[in-house]
Structure formats: structure tokens, C-alpha cells
PDB file of C-alpha atoms in Angstrom:
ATOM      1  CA  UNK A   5     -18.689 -63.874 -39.503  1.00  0.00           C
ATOM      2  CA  UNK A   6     -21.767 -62.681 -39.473  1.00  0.00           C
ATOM      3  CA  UNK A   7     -22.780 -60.614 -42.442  1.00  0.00           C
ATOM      4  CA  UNK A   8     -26.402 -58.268 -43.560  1.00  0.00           C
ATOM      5  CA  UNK A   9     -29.024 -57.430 -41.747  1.00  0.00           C
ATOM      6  CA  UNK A  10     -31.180 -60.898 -42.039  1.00  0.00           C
ATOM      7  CA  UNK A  11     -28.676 -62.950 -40.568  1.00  0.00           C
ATOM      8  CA  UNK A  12     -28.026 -60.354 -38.001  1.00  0.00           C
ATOM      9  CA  UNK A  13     -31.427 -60.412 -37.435  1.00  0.00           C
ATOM     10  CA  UNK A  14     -31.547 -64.369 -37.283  1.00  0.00           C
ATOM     11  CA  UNK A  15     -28.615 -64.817 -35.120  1.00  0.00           C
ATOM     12  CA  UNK A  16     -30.406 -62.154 -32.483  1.00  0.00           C
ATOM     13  CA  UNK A  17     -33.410 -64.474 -32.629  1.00  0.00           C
ATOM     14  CA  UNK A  18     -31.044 -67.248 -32.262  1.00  0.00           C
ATOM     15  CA  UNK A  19     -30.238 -65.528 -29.055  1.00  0.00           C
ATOM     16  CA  UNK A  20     -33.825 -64.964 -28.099  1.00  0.00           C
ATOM     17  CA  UNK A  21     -34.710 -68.607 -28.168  1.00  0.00           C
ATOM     18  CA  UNK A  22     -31.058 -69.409 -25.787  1.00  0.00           C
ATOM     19  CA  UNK A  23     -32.098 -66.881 -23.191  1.00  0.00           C
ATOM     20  CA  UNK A  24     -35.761 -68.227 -23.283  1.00  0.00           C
ATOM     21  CA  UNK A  25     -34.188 -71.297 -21.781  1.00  0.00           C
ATOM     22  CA  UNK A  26     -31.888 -69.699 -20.011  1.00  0.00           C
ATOM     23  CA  UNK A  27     -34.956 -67.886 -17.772  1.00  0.00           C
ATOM     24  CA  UNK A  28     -35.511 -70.894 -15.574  1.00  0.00           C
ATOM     25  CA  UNK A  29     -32.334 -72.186 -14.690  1.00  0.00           C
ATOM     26  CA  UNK A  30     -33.210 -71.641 -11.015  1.00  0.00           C
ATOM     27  CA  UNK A  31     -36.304 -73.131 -10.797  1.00  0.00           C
ATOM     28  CA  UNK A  32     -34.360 -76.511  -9.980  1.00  0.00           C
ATOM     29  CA  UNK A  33     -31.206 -78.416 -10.101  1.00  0.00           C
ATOM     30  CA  UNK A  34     -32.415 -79.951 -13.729  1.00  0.00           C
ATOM     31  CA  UNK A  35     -33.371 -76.567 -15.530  1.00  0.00           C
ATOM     32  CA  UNK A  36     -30.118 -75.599 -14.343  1.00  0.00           C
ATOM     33  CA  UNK A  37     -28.759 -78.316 -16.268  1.00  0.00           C
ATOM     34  CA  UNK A  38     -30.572 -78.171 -19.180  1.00  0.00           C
ATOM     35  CA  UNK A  39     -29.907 -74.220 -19.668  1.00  0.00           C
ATOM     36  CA  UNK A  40     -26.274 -75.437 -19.262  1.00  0.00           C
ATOM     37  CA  UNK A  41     -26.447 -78.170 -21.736  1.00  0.00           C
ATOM     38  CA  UNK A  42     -28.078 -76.286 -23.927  1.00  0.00           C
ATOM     39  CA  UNK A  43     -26.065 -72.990 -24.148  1.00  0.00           C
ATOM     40  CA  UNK A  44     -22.480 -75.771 -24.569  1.00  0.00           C
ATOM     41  CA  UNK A  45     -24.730 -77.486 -27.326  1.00  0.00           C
ATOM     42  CA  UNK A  46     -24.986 -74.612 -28.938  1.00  0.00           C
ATOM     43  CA  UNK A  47     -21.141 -73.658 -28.277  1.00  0.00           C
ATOM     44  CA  UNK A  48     -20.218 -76.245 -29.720  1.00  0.00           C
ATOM     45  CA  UNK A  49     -21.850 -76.615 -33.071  1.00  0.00           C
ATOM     46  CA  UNK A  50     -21.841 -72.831 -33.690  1.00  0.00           C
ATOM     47  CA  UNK A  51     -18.633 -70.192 -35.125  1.00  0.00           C
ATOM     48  CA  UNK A  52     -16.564 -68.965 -32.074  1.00  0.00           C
ATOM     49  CA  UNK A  53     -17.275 -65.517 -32.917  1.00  0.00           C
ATOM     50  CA  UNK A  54     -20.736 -66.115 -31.956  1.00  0.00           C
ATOM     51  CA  UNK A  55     -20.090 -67.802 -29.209  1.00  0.00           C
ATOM     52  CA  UNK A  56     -18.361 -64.675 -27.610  1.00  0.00           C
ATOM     53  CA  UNK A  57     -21.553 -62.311 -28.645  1.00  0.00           C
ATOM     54  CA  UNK A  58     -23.839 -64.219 -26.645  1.00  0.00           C
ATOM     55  CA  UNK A  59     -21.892 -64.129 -23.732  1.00  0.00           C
ATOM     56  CA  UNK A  60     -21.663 -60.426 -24.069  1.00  0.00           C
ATOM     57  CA  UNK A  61     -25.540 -59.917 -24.285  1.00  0.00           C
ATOM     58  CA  UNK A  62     -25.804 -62.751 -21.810  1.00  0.00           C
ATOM     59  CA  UNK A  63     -23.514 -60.638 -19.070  1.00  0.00           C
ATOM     60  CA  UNK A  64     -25.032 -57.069 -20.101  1.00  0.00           C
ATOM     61  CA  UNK A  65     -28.898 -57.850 -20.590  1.00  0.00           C
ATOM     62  CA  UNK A  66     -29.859 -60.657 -18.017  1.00  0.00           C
ATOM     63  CA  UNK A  67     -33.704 -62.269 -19.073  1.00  0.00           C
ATOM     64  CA  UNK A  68     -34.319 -64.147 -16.212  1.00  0.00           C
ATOM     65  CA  UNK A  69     -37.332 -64.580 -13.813  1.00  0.00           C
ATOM     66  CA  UNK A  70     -37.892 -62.492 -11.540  1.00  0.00           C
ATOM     67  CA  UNK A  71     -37.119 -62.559  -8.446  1.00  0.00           C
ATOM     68  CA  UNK A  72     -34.012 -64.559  -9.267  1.00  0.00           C
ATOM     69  CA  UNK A  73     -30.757 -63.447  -7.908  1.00  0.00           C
ATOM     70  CA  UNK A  74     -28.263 -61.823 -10.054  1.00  0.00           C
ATOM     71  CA  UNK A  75     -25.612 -63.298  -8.119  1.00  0.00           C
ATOM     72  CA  UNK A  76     -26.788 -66.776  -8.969  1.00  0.00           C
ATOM     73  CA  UNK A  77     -27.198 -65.796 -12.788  1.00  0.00           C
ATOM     74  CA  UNK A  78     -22.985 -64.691 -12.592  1.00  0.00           C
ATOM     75  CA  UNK A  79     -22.924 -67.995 -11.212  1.00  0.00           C
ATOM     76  CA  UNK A  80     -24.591 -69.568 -14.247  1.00  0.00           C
ATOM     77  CA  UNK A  81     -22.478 -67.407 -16.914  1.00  0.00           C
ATOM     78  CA  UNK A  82     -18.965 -68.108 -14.939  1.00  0.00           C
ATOM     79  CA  UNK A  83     -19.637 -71.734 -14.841  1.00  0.00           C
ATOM     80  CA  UNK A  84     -20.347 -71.264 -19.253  1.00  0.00           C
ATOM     81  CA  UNK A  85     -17.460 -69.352 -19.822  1.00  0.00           C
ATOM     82  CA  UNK A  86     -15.447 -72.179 -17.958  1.00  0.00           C
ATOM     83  CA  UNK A  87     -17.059 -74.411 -20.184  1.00  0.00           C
ATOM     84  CA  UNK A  88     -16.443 -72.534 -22.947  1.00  0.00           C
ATOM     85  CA  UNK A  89     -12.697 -72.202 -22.291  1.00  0.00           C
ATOM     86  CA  UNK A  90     -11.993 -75.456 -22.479  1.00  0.00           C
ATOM     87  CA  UNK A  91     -13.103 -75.464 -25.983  1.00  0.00           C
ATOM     88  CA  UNK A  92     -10.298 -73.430 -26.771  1.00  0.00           C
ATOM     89  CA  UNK A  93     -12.243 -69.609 -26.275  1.00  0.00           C
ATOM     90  CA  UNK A  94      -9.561 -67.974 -24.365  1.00  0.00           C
ATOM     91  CA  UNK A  95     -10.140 -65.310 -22.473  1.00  0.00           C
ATOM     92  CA  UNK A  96      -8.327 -62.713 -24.455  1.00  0.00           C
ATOM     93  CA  UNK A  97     -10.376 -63.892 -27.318  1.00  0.00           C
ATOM     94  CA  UNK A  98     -13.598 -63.735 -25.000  1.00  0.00           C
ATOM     95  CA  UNK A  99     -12.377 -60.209 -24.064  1.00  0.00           C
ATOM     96  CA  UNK A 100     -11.454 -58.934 -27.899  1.00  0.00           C
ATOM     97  CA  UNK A 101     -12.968 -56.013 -28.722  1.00  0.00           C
ATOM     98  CA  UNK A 102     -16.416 -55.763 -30.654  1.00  0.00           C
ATOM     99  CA  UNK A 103     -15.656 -55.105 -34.377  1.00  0.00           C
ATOM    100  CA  UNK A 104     -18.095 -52.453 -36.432  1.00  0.00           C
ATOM    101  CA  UNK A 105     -20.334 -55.626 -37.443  1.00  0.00           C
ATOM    102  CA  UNK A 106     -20.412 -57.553 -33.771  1.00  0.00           C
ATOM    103  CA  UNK A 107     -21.404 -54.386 -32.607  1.00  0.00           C
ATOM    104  CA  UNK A 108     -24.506 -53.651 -35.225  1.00  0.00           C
ATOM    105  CA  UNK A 109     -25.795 -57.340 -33.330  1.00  0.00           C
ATOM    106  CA  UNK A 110     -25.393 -56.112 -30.025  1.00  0.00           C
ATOM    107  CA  UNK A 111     -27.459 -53.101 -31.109  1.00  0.00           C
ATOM    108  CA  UNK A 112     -29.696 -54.662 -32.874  1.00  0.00           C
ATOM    109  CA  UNK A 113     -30.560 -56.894 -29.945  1.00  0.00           C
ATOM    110  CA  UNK A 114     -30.845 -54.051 -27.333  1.00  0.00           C
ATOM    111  CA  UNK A 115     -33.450 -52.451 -29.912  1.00  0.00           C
ATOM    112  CA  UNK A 116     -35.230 -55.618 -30.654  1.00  0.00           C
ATOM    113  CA  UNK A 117     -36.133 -56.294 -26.922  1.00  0.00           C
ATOM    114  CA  UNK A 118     -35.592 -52.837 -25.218  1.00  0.00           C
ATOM    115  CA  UNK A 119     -39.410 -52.182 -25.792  1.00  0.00           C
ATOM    116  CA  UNK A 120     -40.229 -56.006 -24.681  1.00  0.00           C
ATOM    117  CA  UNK A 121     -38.085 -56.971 -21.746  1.00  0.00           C
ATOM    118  CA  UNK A 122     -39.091 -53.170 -19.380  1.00  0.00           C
ATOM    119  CA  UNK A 123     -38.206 -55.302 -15.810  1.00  0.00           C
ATOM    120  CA  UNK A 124     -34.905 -55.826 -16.721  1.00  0.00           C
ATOM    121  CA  UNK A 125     -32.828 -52.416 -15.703  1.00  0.00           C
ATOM    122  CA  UNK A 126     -29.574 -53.207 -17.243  1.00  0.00           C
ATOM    123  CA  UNK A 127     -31.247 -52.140 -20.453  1.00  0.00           C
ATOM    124  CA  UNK A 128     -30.671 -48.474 -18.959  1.00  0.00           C
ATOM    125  CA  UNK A 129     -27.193 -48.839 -18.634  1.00  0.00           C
ATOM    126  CA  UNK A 130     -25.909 -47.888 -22.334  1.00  0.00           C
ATOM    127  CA  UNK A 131     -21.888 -48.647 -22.665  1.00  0.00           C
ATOM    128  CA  UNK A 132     -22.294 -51.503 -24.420  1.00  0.00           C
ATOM    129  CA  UNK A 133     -24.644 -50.580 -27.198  1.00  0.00           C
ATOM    130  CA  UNK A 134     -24.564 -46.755 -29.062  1.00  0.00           C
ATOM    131  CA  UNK A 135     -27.338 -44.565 -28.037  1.00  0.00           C
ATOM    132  CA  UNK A 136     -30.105 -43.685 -30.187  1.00  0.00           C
ATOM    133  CA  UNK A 137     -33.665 -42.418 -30.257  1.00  0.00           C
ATOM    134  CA  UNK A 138     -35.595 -45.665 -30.394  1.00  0.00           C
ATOM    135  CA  UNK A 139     -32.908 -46.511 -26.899  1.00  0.00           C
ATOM    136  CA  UNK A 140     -33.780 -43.246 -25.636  1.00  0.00           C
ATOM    137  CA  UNK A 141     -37.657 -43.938 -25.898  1.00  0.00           C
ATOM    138  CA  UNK A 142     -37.523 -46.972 -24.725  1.00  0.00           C
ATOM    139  CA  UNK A 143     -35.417 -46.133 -21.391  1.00  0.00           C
ATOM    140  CA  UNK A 144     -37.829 -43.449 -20.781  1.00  0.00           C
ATOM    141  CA  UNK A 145     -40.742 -45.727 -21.021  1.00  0.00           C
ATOM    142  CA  UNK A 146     -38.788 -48.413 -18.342  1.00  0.00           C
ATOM    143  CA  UNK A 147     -38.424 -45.797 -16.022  1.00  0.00           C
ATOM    144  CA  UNK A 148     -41.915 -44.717 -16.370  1.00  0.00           C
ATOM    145  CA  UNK A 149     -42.678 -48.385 -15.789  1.00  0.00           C
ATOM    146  CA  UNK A 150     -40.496 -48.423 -12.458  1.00  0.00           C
ATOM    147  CA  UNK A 151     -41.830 -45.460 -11.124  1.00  0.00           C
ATOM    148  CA  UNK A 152     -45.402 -46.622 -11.156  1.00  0.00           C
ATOM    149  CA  UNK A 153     -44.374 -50.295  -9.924  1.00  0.00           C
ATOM    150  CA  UNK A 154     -42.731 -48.242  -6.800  1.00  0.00           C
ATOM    151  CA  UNK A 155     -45.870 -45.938  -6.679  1.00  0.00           C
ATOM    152  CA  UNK A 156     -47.867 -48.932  -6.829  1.00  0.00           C
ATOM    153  CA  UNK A 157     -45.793 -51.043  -3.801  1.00  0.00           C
ATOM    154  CA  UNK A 158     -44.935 -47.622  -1.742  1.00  0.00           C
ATOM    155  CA  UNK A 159     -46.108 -47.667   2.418  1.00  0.00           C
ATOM    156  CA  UNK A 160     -46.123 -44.228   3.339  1.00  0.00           C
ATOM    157  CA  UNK A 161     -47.105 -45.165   7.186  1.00  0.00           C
ATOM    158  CA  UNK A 162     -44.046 -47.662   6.879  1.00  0.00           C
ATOM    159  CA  UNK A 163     -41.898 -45.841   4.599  1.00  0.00           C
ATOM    160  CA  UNK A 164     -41.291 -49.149   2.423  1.00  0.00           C
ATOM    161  CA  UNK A 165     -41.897 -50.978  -0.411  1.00  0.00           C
ATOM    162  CA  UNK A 166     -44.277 -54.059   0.592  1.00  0.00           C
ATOM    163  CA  UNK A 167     -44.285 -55.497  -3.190  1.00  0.00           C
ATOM    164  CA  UNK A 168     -47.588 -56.191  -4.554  1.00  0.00           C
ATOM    165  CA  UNK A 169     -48.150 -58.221  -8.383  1.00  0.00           C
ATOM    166  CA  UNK A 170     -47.799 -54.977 -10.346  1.00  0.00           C
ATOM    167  CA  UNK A 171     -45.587 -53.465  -7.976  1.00  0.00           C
ATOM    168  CA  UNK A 172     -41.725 -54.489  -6.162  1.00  0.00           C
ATOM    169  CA  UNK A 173     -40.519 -55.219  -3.450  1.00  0.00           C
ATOM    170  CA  UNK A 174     -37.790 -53.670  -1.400  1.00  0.00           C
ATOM    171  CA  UNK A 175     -34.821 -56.104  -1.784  1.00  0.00           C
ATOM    172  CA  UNK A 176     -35.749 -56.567  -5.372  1.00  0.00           C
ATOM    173  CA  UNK A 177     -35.512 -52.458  -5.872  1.00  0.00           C
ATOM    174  CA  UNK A 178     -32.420 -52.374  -3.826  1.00  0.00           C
ATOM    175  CA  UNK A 179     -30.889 -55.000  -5.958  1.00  0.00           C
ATOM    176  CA  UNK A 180     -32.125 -53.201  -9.151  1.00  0.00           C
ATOM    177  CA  UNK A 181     -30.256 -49.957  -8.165  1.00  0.00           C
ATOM    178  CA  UNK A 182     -27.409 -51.353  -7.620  1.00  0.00           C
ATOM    179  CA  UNK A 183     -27.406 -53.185 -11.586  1.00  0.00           C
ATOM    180  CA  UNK A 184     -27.782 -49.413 -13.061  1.00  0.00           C
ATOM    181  CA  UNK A 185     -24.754 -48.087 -13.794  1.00  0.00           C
ATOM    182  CA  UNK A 186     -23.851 -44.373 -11.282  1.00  0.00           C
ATOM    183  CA  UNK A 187     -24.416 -42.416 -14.301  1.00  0.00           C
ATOM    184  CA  UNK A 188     -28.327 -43.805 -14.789  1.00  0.00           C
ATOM    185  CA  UNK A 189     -28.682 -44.028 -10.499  1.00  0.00           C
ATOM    186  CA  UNK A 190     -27.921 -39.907 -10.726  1.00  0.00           C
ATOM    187  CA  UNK A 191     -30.166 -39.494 -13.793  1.00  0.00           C
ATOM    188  CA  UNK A 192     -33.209 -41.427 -11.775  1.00  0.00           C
ATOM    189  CA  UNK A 193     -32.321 -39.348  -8.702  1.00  0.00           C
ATOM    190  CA  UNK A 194     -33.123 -35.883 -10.807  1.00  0.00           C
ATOM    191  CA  UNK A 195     -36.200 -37.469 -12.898  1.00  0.00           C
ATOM    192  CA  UNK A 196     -37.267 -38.287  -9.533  1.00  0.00           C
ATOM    193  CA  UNK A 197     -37.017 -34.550  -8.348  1.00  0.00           C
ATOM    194  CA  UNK A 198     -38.297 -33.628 -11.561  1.00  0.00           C
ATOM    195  CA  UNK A 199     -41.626 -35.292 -10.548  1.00  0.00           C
ATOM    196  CA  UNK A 200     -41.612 -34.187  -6.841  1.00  0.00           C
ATOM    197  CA  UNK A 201     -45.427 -33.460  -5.839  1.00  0.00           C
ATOM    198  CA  UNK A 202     -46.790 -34.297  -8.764  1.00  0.00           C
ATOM    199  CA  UNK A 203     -46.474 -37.567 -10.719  1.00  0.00           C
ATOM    200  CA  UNK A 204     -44.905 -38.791  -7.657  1.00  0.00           C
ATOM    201  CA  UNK A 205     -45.490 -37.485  -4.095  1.00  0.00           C
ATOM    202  CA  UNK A 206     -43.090 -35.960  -2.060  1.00  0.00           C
ATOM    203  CA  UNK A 207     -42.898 -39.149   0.547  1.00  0.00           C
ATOM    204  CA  UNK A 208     -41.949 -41.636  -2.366  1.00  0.00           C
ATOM    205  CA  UNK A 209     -39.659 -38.885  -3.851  1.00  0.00           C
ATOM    206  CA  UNK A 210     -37.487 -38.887  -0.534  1.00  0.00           C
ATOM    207  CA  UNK A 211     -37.353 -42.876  -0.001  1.00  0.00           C
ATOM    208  CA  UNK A 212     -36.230 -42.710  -3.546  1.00  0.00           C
ATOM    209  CA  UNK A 213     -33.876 -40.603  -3.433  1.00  0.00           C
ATOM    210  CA  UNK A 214     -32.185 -41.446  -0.063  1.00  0.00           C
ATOM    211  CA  UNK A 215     -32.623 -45.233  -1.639  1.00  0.00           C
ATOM    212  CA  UNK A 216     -30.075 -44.015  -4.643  1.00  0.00           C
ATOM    213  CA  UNK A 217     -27.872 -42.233  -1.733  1.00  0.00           C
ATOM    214  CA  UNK A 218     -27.437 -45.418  -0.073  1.00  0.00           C
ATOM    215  CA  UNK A 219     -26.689 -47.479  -2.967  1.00  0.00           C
ATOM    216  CA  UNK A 220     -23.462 -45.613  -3.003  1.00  0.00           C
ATOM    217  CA  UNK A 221     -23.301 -42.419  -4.638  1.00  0.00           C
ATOM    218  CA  UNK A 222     -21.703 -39.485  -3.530  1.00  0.00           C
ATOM    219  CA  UNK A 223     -23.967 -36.782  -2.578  1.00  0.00           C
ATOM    220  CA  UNK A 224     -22.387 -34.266  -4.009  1.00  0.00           C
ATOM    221  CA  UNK A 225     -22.222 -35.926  -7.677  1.00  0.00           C
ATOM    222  CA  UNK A 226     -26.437 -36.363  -7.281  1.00  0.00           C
ATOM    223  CA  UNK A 227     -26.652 -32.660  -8.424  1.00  0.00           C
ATOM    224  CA  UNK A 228     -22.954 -31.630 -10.036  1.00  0.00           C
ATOM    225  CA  UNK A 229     -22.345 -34.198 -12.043  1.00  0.00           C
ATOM    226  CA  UNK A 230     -22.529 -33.515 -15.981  1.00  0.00           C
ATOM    227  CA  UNK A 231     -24.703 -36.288 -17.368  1.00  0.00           C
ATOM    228  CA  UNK A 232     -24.098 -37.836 -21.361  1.00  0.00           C
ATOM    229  CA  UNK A 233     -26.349 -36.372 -23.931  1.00  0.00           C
ATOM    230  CA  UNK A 234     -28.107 -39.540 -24.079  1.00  0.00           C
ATOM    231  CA  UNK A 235     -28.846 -38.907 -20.174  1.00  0.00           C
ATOM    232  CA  UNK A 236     -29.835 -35.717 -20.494  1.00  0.00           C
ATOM    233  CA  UNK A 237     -32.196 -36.523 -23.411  1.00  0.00           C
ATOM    234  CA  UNK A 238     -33.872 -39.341 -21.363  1.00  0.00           C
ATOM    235  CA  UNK A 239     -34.954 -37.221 -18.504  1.00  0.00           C
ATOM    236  CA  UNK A 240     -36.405 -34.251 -20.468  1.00  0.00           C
ATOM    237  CA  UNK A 241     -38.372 -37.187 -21.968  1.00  0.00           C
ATOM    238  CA  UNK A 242     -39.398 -38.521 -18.681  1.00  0.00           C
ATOM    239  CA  UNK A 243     -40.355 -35.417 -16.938  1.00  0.00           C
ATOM    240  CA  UNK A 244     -41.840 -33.508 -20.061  1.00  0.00           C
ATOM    241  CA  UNK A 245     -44.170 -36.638 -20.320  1.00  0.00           C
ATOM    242  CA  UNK A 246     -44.885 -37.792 -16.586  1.00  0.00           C
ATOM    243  CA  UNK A 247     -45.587 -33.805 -15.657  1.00  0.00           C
ATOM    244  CA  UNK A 248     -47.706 -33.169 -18.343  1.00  0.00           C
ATOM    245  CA  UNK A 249     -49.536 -36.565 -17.615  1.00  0.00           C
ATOM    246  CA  UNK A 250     -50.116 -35.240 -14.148  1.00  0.00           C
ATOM    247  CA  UNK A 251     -51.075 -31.363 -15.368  1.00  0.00           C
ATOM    248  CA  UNK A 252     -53.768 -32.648 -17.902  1.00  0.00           C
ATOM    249  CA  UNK A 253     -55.539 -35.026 -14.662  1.00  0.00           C
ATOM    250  CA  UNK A 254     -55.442 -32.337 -12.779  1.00  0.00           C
ATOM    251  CA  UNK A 255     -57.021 -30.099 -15.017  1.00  0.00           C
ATOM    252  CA  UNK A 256     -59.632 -32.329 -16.396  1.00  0.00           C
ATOM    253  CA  UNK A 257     -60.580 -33.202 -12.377  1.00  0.00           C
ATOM    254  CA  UNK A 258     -60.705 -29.575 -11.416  1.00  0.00           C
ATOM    255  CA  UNK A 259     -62.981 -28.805 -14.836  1.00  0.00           C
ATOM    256  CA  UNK A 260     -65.456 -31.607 -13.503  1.00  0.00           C
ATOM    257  CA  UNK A 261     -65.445 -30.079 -10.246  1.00  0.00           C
ATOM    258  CA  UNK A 262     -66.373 -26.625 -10.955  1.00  0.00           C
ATOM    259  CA  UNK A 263     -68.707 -27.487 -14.216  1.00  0.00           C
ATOM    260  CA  UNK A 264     -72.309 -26.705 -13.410  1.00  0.00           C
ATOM    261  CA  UNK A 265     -74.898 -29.092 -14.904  1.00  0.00           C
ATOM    262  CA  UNK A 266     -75.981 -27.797 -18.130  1.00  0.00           C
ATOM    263  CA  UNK A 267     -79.876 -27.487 -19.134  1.00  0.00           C
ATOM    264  CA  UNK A 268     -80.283 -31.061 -21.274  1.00  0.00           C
ATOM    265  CA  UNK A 269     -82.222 -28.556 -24.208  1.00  0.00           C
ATOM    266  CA  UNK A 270     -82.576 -31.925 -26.214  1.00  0.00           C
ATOM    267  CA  UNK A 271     -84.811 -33.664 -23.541  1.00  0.00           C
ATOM    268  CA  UNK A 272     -86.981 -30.652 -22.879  1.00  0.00           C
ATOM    269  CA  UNK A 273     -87.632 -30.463 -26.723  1.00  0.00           C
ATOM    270  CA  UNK A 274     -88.927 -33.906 -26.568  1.00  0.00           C
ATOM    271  CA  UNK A 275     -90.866 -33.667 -23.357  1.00  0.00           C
ATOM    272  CA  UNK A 276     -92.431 -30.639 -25.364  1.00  0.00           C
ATOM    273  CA  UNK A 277     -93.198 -32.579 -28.372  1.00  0.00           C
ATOM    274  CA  UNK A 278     -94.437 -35.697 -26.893  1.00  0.00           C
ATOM    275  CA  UNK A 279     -96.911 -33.618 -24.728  1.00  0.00           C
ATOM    276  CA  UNK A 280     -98.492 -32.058 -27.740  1.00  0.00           C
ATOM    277  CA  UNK A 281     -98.834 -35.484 -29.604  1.00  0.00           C
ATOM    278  CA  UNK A 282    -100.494 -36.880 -26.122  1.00  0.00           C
ATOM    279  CA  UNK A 283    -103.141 -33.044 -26.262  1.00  0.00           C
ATOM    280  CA  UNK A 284    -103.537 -33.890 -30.022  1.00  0.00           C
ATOM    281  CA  UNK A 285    -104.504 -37.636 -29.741  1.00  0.00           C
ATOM    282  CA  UNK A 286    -106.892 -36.522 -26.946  1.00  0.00           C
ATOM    283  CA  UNK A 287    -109.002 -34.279 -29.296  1.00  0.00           C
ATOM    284  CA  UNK A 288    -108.521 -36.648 -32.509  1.00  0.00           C
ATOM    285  CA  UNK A 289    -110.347 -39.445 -29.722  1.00  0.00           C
ATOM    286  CA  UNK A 290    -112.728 -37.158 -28.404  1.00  0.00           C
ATOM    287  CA  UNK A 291    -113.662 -36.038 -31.591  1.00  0.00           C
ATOM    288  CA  UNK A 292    -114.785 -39.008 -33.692  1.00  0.00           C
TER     289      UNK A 292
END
């Protein structure tokens, strides 16, 4: 198996370059085929033990195109794993439980491209990897990211999401939501409250919010339920950063507002000065 950090490190890269391929499989019928032969290439020729890791990171942390339907990607993985059992990967064996070391890789992968892959909102579900501050961070920061995509996509007069290229789309967010785990829909419900009428306004807040409602959670849980540490950590480290954000704007806007203009004392010492050189170069003239 797998053993010290630079082959753990290699073997995530190994993964890296698979799920690179992997992204287009539903551009067409042949990328579909070649992301196919190439994951049972690799299936193949490498240790079973392997083989079972990157289906687990395949399954928890999708990188695919967006856009692309999540159905059709369990689609993709169910037709590998059928693959794969024919090799002889049962599914108990597919199912095992991750040892200490398989689950320093799966780790190490979620910390490698946490930072890198911010579309991809599985990353904010956390029961396959242990929490930690770099994972805390980084969830923050993707759900800073989707806040401002949905600020930047939001219709008040329509009360939708039109989608723009910096921005998403309502199907797409709908789709999202339902990828996030109920612990991290209930978290995004209260950062989202957090930021009422500030970072975000009070129309976006309530499409949000009745968004999260109708992907299936019980009302009652929005505000009751006790969230994980890790949870609770991320949305003191959403709101403590978003509000400020907002407070220090505000301020600096309402300074420039009420600032009178200042005397510029530097250009009326030079007006000065160049108005005696012109009175002195008049008499120097007029005298020779």
C-alpha cells in the first residue's frame, strides 16, 4: 500500500491527471469513451487498493464541467465500478473501510484542491475527510464564492437567478443544494441570515433561504438544530469576514461623502513662488 507522504502526494496527483480526463466525458459519445478507457487502463495496471481510493474521491469530489449533470456523472462511475467488478473488486472490498493511511490520501486530496476546485460544492460536505483549519478556510472562501455568483445572477423584479458568466443559474443552484449534505444546507441558511441587509440584501436573503426550505429541510431544524464544531467554525468565519467587508465600504463611502475638500497648501506655495520668480525676472530685464 501506499506508504510516506511523497507517494501519497504522487498517487493524489495521479488522481489529478484521471479526473482531468474524466471532466469531459459528456462532451460526446468518444470522450465518454476515452474517460472510460482510461480510468479501466489505469485499473488494471495499478494495486487494487488504489483502485478503490479513486473511486471514493471520484463519488465524493466530482471535477467535471460545468453545467454537466450529476446524474450523468453517477452514470459514468456506476458503469466503472461494473467494470471494475469484473476484475475481481467486489463490492465488500469496494465498500471496506478506509484504514489510518487511505484516509491521510483522501485528506490530502481534499486539501490539495479544496482551495483550487471552489465550483464544486461537495467539497463542503466533510464526512469523508477530517476537518481542519486549512478545510475550514477553504469552505468559507467557497461559500463566499457562491454568494457573490448568486449576488451576481440574482433578478430582484423576477425573483430568480438568470445566470450570467460569473454568476449561476437557477437549475444549476437548485442542483447544487441538493449535493450539500442537510447539515451544510442549515449552516448556509444561517450564514445567509448572518448577512441579511448587508453583504447580501434582504430580497436575495429570502430566495435563498426559501431555496434551502424547498430543497427539503425541515423548518424547524433551519434554526434548532446543533451544528458540528467544524460548522460552527465555518460560519463565524463567513460572517465575521463578509460583515466586516461590508462595514469597512460603508464607512470608507460615507467618509468620502461627508469629507470637505481640503485647501491643496502645496499648490498655493508654488503659485506663490513662481509669481515672485516671474516679479523678479521682470526687474532683472528691465534693469540691464
Amino acid at each position: 500500500m501506499i506508504k510516506g507522504k511523497k507517494n501519497r502526494k504522487a498517487f493524489v496527483e495521479e488522481i489529478s491527471g484521471l479526473q482531468n480526463i474524466v471532466a469531459n466525458f459528456s462532451s460526446s459519445d468518444q470522450h465518454y469513451i476515452n474517460a472510460m478507457n482510461r480510468l479501466l487502463d489505469y485499473a488494471q495496471s495499478a494495486e487494487k487498493e488504489k483502485v478503490r481510493l479513486l473511486l471514493r474521491v471520484l463519488s465524493a469530489f466530482p471535477q467535471v464541467k460545468r453545467g454537466v449533470k450529476r446524474q450523468d456523472y453517477r452514470s459514468l462511475l456506476l458503469d466503472f465500478e461494473t467494470q471494475v467488478s469484473k476484475m475481481g473488486l467486489t463490492d465488500d472490498f469496494l465498500n471496506e473501510e478506509l484504514n489510518e493511511k487511505e484516509q491521510k490520501i483522501i485528506t490530502l486530496y481534499r486539501d490539495e484542491n479544496i482551495l483550487k476546485k471552489s465550483r464544486i460544492i461537495e467539497f463542503l460536505n466533510s464526512d469523508i475527510a477530517e476537518p481542519s483549519q486549512h478545510s475550514s478556510l477553504g469552505k468559507s472562501k467557497m461559500i463566499t464564492d457562491l454568494l457573490q455568483r448568486l449576488k451576481n445572477s440574482y433578478d430582484p423584479s423576477s425573483d430568480t437567478l438568470l445566470g450570467t458568466d460569473l454568476g449561476i443559474g437557477l437549475e444549476e443552484f437548485q442542483e447544487d443544494l441538493i449535493a450539500v449534505e442537510e447539515e451544510k444546507r442549515i449552516l448556509l441558511f444561517r450564514i445567509v441570515n448572518g448577512l441579511r441587509g448587508g453583504f447580501i440584501q434582504n430580497d436575495l436573503a429570502t430566495f435563498f433561504c426559501q431555496e434551502i426550505i424547498n430543497s427539503g429541510i425541515v423548518e424547524d431544524k433551519l434554526n434548532k438544530e446543533e451544528l458540528s464544531d467544524e460548522s460552527k467554525i465555518i460560519e463565524k468565519l463567513t460572517v465575521a469576514e463578509k460583515s466586516g467587508d461590508f462595514q469597512r465600504s460603508r464607512e470608507i463611502a460615507e467618509r468620502k461623502k461627508s469629507r470637505s475638500p481640503e485647501p491643496r497648501y502645496d499648490s498655493i506655495f508654488w503659485a506663490i513662488a513662481m509669481s515672485a520668480f516671474a516679479v523678479g525676472l521682470w526687474y532683472f530685464i528691465n534693469s540691464l
